[in-house]
Amino acid sequence: MENSEAIALTAALLAAAGDLTKRINDGVVARGFEGRPAYGFAFARLAPDGATATDLAAHLGITKQAASQLVDELVRKGYVERRPHPGDARARLVVLTELGWACTRAAEEAALEAVQPWIELLGEGEVRVLCDRLRRIAPYGPFRPAW
Amino acid sequence: MENSEAIALTAALLAAAGDLTKRINDGVVARGFEGRPAYGFAFARLAPDGATATDLAAHLGITKQAASQLVDELVRKGYVERRPHPGDARARLVVLTELGWACTRAAEEAALEAVQPWIELLGEGEVRVLCDRLRRIAPYGPFRPAW
DNA sequence: TCATATGGTCAAGCAGCTTGACCATCCAAG
DNA sequence: CTTGGATGGTCAAGCTGCTTGACCATATGA
């Protein structure tokens, strides 16, 4: 593999990720929610049973102060609530409100809609393979771009 | 395809793109250059024959003012020069210096190095296919994340 | 019981971008 | 030629989302 191909791969990845992220966010906004992509990444962590601000920070790859600010913002918009943490009086458990769940569902719908053009272009099987390959390459890591 | 799969695809794309970008930047820094990932995206546009700040802005998906600031920064670090534009006295052609070329080569090396683990994991053929699919999906667009 | 680790908050600062206003030059219609 | 709008660039101010640093309250283990 040549140098320039590696660069091209990176560019393609970035373009694809950016495109998809933008389309999903647009879709969420079109459904009447206001937000930025970071919300979605936060919701992904909060969804099952809630999380602390520090958990969220680790998940997003930011400081706990920044995570706390993000939570403030989400509270202000009515997407989450801070509840006392059962079993640790220092911590506060951040959980989705009904509106937060609605927004999460909207994001999932928008995501499905956003990948449709890809499915039409490559076929569902290919997209699935693509997804599989990607997950094998970068199994985890913060859901936040590192630059 | 289910909703959650579409979300997973997005997450995987972001993780992969972020991972690769970070590794390339680390590689460039390890080779003795200081910079942030945006430099690489700028170099990609400047490399062949130079470009104007406005060209660069369109390429990166930012305002011309921001592009101009980026060029200032690159000039300050010695990676590019502003030369008078032949044939348009308003414009200034931004071209790579020797140091800029060296940094570009370093980035290509780092990129090749960064995809090595992927090649070992999937095989070169699979990576090439992956790259092809991605380029068909998002043929162009700014080299800058959209969020 | 006390030292240290951990969750959270407050405050200040900064990087990188945006908007708005402006000037110099280009270019095409008259 | 002239002239009016489009285009490349710059200056200045401001904002958003993050960081660092200091600090308090609670938890935990020796």
PDB file of C-alpha atoms (C1' of nucleotides) in Angstrom, chain D:
ATOM      1  C1'  DC D   1     -13.684  54.168 -20.988  1.00  0.00           C
ATOM      2  C1'  DT D   2     -16.418  54.044 -17.303  1.00  0.00           C
ATOM      3  C1'  DT D   3     -18.870  52.096 -13.861  1.00  0.00           C
ATOM      4  C1'  DG D   4     -21.122  48.845 -10.700  1.00  0.00           C
ATOM      5  C1'  DG D   5     -21.213  44.521  -8.803  1.00  0.00           C
ATOM      6  C1'  DA D   6     -18.513  40.337  -7.690  1.00  0.00           C
ATOM      7  C1'  DT D   7     -14.417  38.559  -5.593  1.00  0.00           C
ATOM      8  C1'  DG D   8      -9.865  38.040  -2.642  1.00  0.00           C
ATOM      9  C1'  DG D   9      -8.184  39.655   1.429  1.00  0.00           C
ATOM     10  C1'  DT D  10      -7.806  41.941   6.075  1.00  0.00           C
ATOM     11  C1'  DC D  11      -9.080  43.914  10.695  1.00  0.00           C
ATOM     12  C1'  DA D  12     -11.745  43.684  14.764  1.00  0.00           C
ATOM     13  C1'  DA D  13     -14.946  41.935  18.021  1.00  0.00           C
ATOM     14  C1'  DG D  14     -17.271  38.225  19.998  1.00  0.00           C
ATOM     15  C1'  DC D  15     -18.742  33.475  21.041  1.00  0.00           C
ATOM     16  C1'  DT D  16     -18.656  28.413  21.987  1.00  0.00           C
ATOM     17  C1'  DG D  17     -16.783  24.596  23.926  1.00  0.00           C
ATOM     18  C1'  DC D  18     -13.145  23.167  25.862  1.00  0.00           C
ATOM     19  C1'  DT D  19      -8.990  23.341  29.356  1.00  0.00           C
ATOM     20  C1'  DT D  20      -6.437  24.145  33.711  1.00  0.00           C
ATOM     21  C1'  DG D  21      -6.355  25.057  38.582  1.00  0.00           C
ATOM     22  C1'  DA D  22      -8.296  25.403  43.007  1.00  0.00           C
ATOM     23  C1'  DC D  23     -11.430  23.816  46.014  1.00  0.00           C
ATOM     24  C1'  DC D  24     -15.166  21.131  48.876  1.00  0.00           C
ATOM     25  C1'  DA D  25     -17.678  16.852  50.195  1.00  0.00           C
ATOM     26  C1'  DT D  26     -17.825  12.122  50.478  1.00  0.00           C
ATOM     27  C1'  DA D  27     -15.791   7.433  50.162  1.00  0.00           C
ATOM     28  C1'  DT D  28     -12.438   3.933  51.217  1.00  0.00           C
ATOM     29  C1'  DG D  29      -8.717   1.319  53.002  1.00  0.00           C
ATOM     30  C1'  DA D  30      -4.674   0.932  56.066  1.00  0.00           C
TER      31       DA D  30
END
